[in-house]
Structures are given as C-alpha cells and as structure tokens.
mmCIF file of C-alpha atoms in Angstrom:
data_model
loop_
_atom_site.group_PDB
_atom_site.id
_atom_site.type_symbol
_atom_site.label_atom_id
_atom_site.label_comp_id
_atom_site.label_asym_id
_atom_site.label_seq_id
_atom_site.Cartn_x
_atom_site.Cartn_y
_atom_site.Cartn_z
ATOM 1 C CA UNK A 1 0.000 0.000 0.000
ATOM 2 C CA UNK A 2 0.504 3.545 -0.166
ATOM 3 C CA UNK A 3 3.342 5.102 2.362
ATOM 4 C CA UNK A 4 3.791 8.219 3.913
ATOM 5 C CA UNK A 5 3.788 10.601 1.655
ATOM 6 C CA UNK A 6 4.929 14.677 2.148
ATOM 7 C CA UNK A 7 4.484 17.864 -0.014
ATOM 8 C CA UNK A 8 6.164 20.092 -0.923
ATOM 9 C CA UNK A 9 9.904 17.799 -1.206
ATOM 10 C CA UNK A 10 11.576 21.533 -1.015
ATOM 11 C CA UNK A 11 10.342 24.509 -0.139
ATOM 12 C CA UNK A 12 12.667 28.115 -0.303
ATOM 13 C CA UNK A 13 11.551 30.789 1.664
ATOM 14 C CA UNK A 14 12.463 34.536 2.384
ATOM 15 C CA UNK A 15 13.371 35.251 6.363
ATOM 16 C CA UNK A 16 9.886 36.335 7.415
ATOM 17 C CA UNK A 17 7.148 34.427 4.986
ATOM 18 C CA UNK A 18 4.746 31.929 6.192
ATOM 19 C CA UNK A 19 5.118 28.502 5.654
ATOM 20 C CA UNK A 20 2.715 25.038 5.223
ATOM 21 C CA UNK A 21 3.910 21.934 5.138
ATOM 22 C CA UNK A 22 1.780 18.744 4.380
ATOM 23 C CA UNK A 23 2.245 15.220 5.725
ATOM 24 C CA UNK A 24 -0.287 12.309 4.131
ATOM 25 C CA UNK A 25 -0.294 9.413 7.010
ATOM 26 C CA UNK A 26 -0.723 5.874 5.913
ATOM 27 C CA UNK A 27 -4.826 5.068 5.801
ATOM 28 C CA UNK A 28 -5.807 3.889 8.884
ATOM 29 C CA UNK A 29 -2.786 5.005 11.252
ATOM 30 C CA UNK A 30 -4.430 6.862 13.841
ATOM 31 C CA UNK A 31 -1.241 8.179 15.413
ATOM 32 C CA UNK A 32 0.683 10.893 13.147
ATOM 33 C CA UNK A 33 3.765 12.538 14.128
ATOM 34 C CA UNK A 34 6.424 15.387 12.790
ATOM 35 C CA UNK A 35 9.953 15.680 13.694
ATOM 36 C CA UNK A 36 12.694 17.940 11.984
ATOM 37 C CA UNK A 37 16.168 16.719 11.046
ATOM 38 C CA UNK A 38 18.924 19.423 11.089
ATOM 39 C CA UNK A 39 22.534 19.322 10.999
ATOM 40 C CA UNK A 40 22.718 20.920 14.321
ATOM 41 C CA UNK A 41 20.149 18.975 16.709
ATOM 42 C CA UNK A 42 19.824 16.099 14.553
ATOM 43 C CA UNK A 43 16.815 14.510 14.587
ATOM 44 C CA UNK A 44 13.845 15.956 17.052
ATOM 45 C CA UNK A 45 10.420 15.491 17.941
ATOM 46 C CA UNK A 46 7.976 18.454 17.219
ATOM 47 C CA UNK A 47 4.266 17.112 17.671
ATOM 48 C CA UNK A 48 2.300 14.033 18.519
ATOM 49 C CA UNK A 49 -1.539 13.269 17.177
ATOM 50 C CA UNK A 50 -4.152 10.905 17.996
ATOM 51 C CA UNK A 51 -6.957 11.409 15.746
ATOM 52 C CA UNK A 52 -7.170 15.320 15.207
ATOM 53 C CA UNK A 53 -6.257 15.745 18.758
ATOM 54 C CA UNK A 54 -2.727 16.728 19.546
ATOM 55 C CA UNK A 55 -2.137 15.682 23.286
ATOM 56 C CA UNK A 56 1.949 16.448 22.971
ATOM 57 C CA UNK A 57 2.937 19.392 21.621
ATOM 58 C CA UNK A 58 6.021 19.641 23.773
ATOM 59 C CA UNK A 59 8.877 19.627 20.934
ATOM 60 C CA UNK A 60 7.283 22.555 19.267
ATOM 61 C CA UNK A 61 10.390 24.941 19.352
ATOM 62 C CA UNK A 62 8.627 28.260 19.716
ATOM 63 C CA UNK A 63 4.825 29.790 19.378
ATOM 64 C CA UNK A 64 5.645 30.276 15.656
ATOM 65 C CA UNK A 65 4.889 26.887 14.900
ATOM 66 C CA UNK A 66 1.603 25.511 15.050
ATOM 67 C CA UNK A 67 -0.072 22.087 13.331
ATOM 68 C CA UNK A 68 -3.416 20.774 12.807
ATOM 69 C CA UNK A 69 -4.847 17.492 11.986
ATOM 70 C CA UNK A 70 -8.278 16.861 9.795
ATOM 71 C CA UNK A 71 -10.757 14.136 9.338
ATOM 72 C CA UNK A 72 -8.472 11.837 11.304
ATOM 73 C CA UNK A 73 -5.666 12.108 8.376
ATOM 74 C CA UNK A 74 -3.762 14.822 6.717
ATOM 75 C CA UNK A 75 -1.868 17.097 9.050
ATOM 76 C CA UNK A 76 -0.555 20.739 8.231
ATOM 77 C CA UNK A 77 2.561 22.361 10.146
ATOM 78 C CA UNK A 78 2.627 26.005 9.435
ATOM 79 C CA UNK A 79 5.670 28.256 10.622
ATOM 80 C CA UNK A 80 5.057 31.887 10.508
ATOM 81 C CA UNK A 81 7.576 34.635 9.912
ATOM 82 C CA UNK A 82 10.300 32.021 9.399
ATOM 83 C CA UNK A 83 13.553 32.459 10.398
ATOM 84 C CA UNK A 84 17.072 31.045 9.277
ATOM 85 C CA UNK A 85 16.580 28.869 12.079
ATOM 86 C CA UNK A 86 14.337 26.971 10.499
ATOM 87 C CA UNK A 87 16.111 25.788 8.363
ATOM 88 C CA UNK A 88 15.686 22.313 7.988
ATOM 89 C CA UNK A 89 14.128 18.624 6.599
ATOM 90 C CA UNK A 90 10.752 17.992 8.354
ATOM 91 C CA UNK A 91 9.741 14.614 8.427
ATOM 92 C CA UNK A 92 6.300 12.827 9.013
ATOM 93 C CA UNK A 93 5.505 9.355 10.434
ATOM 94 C CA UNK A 94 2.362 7.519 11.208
ATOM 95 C CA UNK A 95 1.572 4.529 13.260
ATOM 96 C CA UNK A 96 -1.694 2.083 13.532
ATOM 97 C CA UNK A 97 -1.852 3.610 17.417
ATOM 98 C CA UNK A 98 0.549 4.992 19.806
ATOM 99 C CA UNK A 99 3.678 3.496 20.402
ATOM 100 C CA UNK A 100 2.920 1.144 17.782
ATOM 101 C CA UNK A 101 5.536 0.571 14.777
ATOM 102 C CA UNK A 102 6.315 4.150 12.930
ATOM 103 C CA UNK A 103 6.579 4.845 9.634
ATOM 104 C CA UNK A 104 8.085 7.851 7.844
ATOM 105 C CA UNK A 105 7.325 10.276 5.147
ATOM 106 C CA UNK A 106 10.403 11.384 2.593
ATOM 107 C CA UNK A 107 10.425 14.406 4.196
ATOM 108 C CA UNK A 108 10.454 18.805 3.332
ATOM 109 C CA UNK A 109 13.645 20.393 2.479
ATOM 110 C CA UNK A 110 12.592 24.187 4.195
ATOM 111 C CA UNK A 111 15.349 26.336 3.181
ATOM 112 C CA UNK A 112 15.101 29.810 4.461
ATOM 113 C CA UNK A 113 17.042 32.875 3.055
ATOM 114 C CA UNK B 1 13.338 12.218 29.061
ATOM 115 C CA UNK B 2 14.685 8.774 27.413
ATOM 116 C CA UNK B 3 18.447 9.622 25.981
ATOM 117 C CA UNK B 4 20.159 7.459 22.932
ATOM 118 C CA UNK B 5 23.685 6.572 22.554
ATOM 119 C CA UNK B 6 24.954 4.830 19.682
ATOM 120 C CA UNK B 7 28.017 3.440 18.914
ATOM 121 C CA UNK B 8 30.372 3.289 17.093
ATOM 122 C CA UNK B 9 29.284 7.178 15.499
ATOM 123 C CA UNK B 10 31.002 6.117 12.507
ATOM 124 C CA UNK B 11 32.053 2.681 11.082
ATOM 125 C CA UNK B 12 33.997 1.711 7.970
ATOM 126 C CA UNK B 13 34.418 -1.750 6.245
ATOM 127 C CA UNK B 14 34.846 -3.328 3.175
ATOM 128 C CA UNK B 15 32.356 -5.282 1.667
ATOM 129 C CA UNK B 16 31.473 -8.949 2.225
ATOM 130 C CA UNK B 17 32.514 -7.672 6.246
ATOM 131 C CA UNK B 18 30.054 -7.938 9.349
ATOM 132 C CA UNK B 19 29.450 -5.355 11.734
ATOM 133 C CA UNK B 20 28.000 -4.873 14.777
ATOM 134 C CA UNK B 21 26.161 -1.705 15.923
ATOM 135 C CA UNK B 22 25.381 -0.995 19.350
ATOM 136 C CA UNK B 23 22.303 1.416 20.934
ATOM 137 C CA UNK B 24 22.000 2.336 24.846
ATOM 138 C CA UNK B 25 18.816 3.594 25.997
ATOM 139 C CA UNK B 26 18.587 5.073 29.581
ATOM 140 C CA UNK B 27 15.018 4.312 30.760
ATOM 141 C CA UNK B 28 12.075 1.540 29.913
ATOM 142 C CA UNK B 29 10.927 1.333 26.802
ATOM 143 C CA UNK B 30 7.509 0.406 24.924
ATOM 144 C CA UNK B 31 8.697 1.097 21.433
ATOM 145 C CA UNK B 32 12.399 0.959 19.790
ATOM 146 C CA UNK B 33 13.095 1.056 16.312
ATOM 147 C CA UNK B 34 16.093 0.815 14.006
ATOM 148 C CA UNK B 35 15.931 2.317 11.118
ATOM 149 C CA UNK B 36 18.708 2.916 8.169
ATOM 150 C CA UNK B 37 18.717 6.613 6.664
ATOM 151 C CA UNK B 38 19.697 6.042 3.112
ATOM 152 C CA UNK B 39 21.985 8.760 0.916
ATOM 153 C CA UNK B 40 18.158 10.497 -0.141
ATOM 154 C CA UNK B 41 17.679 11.097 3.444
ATOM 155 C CA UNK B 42 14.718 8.199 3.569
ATOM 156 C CA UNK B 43 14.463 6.853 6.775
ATOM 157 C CA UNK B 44 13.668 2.959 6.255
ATOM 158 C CA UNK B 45 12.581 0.704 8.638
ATOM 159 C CA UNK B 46 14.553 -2.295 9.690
ATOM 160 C CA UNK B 47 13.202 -3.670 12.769
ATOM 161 C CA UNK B 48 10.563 -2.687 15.470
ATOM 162 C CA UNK B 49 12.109 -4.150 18.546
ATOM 163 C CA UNK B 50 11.052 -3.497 22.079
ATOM 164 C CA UNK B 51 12.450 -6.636 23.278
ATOM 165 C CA UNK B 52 13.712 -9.619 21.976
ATOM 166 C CA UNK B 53 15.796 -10.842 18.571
ATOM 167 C CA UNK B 54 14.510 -10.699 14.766
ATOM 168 C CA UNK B 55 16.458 -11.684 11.833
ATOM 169 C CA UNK B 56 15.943 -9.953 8.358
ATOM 170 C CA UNK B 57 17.752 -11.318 5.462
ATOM 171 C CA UNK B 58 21.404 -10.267 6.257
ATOM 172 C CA UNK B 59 20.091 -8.369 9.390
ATOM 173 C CA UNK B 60 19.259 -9.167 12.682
ATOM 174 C CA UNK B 61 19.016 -7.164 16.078
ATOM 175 C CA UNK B 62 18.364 -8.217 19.861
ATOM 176 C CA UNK B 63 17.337 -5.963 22.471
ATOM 177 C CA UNK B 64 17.675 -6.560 26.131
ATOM 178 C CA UNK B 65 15.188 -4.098 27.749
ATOM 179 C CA UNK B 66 16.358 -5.035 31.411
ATOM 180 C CA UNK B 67 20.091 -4.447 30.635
ATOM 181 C CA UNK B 68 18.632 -1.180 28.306
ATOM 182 C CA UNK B 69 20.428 -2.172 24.917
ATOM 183 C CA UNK B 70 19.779 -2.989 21.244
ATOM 184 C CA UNK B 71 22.070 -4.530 18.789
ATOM 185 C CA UNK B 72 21.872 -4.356 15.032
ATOM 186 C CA UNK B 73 23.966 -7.307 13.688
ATOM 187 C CA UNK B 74 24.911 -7.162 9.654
ATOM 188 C CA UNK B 75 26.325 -9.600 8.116
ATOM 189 C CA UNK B 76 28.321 -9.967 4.694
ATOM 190 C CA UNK B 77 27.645 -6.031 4.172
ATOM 191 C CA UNK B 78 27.430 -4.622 0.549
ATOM 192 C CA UNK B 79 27.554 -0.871 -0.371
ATOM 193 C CA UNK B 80 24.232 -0.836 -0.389
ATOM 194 C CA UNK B 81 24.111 -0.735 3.421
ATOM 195 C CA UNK B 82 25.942 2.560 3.062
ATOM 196 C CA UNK B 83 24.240 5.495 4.970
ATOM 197 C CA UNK B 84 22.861 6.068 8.752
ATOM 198 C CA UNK B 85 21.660 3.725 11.536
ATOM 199 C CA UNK B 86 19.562 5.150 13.882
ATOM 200 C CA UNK B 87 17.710 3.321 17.254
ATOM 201 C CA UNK B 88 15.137 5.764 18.472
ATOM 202 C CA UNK B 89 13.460 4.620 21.584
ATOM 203 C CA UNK B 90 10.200 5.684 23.154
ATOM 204 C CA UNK B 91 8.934 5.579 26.394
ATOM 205 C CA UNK B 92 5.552 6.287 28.104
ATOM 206 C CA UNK B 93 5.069 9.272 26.473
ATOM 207 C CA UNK B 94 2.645 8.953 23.876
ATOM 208 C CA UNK B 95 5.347 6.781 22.164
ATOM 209 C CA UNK B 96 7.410 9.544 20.401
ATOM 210 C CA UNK B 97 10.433 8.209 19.546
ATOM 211 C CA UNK B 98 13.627 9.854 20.787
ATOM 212 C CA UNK B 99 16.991 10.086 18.489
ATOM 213 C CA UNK B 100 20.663 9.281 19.222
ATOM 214 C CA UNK B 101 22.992 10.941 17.104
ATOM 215 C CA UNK B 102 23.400 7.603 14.827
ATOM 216 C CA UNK B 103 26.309 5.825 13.146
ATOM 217 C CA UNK B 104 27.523 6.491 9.414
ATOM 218 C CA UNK B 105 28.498 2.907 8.183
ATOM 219 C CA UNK B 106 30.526 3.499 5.100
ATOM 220 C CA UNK B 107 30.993 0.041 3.299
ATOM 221 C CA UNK B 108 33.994 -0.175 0.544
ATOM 222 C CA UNK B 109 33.892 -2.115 -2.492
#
C-alpha cells in the first residue's frame, strides 16, 4: 500500500514568509507525528496526534509553529515569519496507534534565506 | 526524558565484512526502532524491537530491555548498506520516539 507521503519535497523561503507543510499518514494510522532533522540537533520530535487531537505538543520549538490534523488524516505544520533557524528537513511518520511501529514520510527540504 | 547513545558514530568496512552496531537507551521502553537513513535522506525501517531478537535477510538485532540495549547485527555487508543507523526509543510518552545521534556505516567495495 501507499506510504507516507509529504508535499512540498523543497520549499525556499524569504526570512519572514509563512510557511505550510503537508504530511499524508498511511490510511488507517491513527497516530501521526512530525519531527525535523537538522545538521545541528539532529533529529527531534515536534508534535504528537491521535486522531485530530494533539495531546503532545512539547517539541514545538517556539509559538511560531503551530499544526493541525483533519478528518483523522492529513496534518498541516505552518511556521510563521520564518527564520534562518528553520532551516531544515521535516519529516512525518504515522503509526496504527501509539507506540505502535512508525513509519516515515520522505520528508520537506525548508530552506530559508 | 529517554536519551540514545549509539556506537560506534562512525564505522567503515569493506564489503562482504560484518558489523556490529550498538544502541544504549537510559530508561524503559515500549517502542524501539532501528531504522537505516539512506543517501536520499529516507528513513527505512529495519526492525521494530522493544524486546527480543529478529532476523531480516542479512540483518538481525536483539534488544535486552532489562540491561537497556539494542544490537543491530549485519552480516556480509554490501555498499548498499551505506548510509545512517539510527535506534530511536520511546517511552511512556505517547510513544514519540527519541533520536541518538546515529552511526555512518561506510561500506567499501
């Protein structure tokens, strides 16, 4: 079946412009995660969802990022006014439930200039 | 929170070689994973491995959850395996999985 799948793969940005990112889960995986891989903190946790509640948002690195979940599927993470910072790959995954097996997405290049 | 230390960070070998990779975990677990990050930056599962030993092919990895360990075993390695291991572990909290800093296995033909 059908994986993880991600959109946009790369996304450049201007210091300052909002960004939305779009993670797919696997049908049917109830838990849906992002982290963001960077070459200076390697790979972190951002956000945790069950359903299109999001009981652990405790990664999220400041109030400028934000995500929502839909329907029980797609998920949106939107950083406003972006800064260099931010620069970075986010990565999805999805699991049947929590602490079940995960599976990832390819992942969003964010560049910001 | 759970912390991940892998060893060696990086590992080189020539092909047709085995290896042994080694992940320390500091608290209980109810989810560890090992995954290898190919040179596209595609994390690809390997093994979902709480406790206990599966083989894969060429593969196989144990982990002792009282001793807090995991070991990914390859054998016969090709340059395929090229790229990044990684063992994130997760503990009671809402099973996000925690990242160690990997190892870069470079395989030679």
């Amino acid at each position: 079946g059908a994986g993880v799948s991600q959109s946009p793969s790369n996304k450049v940005t201007e210091k300052g412009k909002d960004v939305e990112l779009r993670c797919d889960p696997i049908s049917g995986h109830t838990a849906l995660y992002w982290y963001r891989q960077s070459l200076g903190q390697g790979l972190e946790f951002l956000i945790y969802f069950q359903g299109n509640s999001a009981p652990d948002k405790s990664g999220l690195p400041s109030d400028r990022f934000s995500a929502e979940r839909t329907g029980g599927s797609v998920s949106t993470l939107t950083i406003q006014r972006t800064q260099q910072e931010d620069s970075a790959v986010y990565l999805c995954a999805s699991s049947l439930q929590f602490a079940a097996e995960q599976f990832f997405g390819p992942g969003t290049r964010l560049t910001v200039l | 929170g759970i912390q991940v230390e892998q060893s060696p960070p990086d590992l080189i070998l020539q092909e047709g070689a085995n290896s042994t990779l080694r992940c320390n975990f500091s608290d209980s677990v109810n989810n560890l994973q090992w995954f290898h990050q190919n040179p596209w930056g595609q994390l690809i599962n390997l093994f979902y491995i709480p406790s206990g030993t599966k083989q894969n092919g060429r593969l196989s990895a144990t982990t002792v959850a009282t001793e807090r360990y995991s070991l990914l075993y390859i054998s016969s390695s090709q340059t395929t395996d090229s790229g990044v291991y990684f063992c994130p572990a997760g503990g009671t909290s809402y099973g996000k999985l925690t990242f160690g800093q990997g190892t870069i296995l470079t395989v030679h033909p």
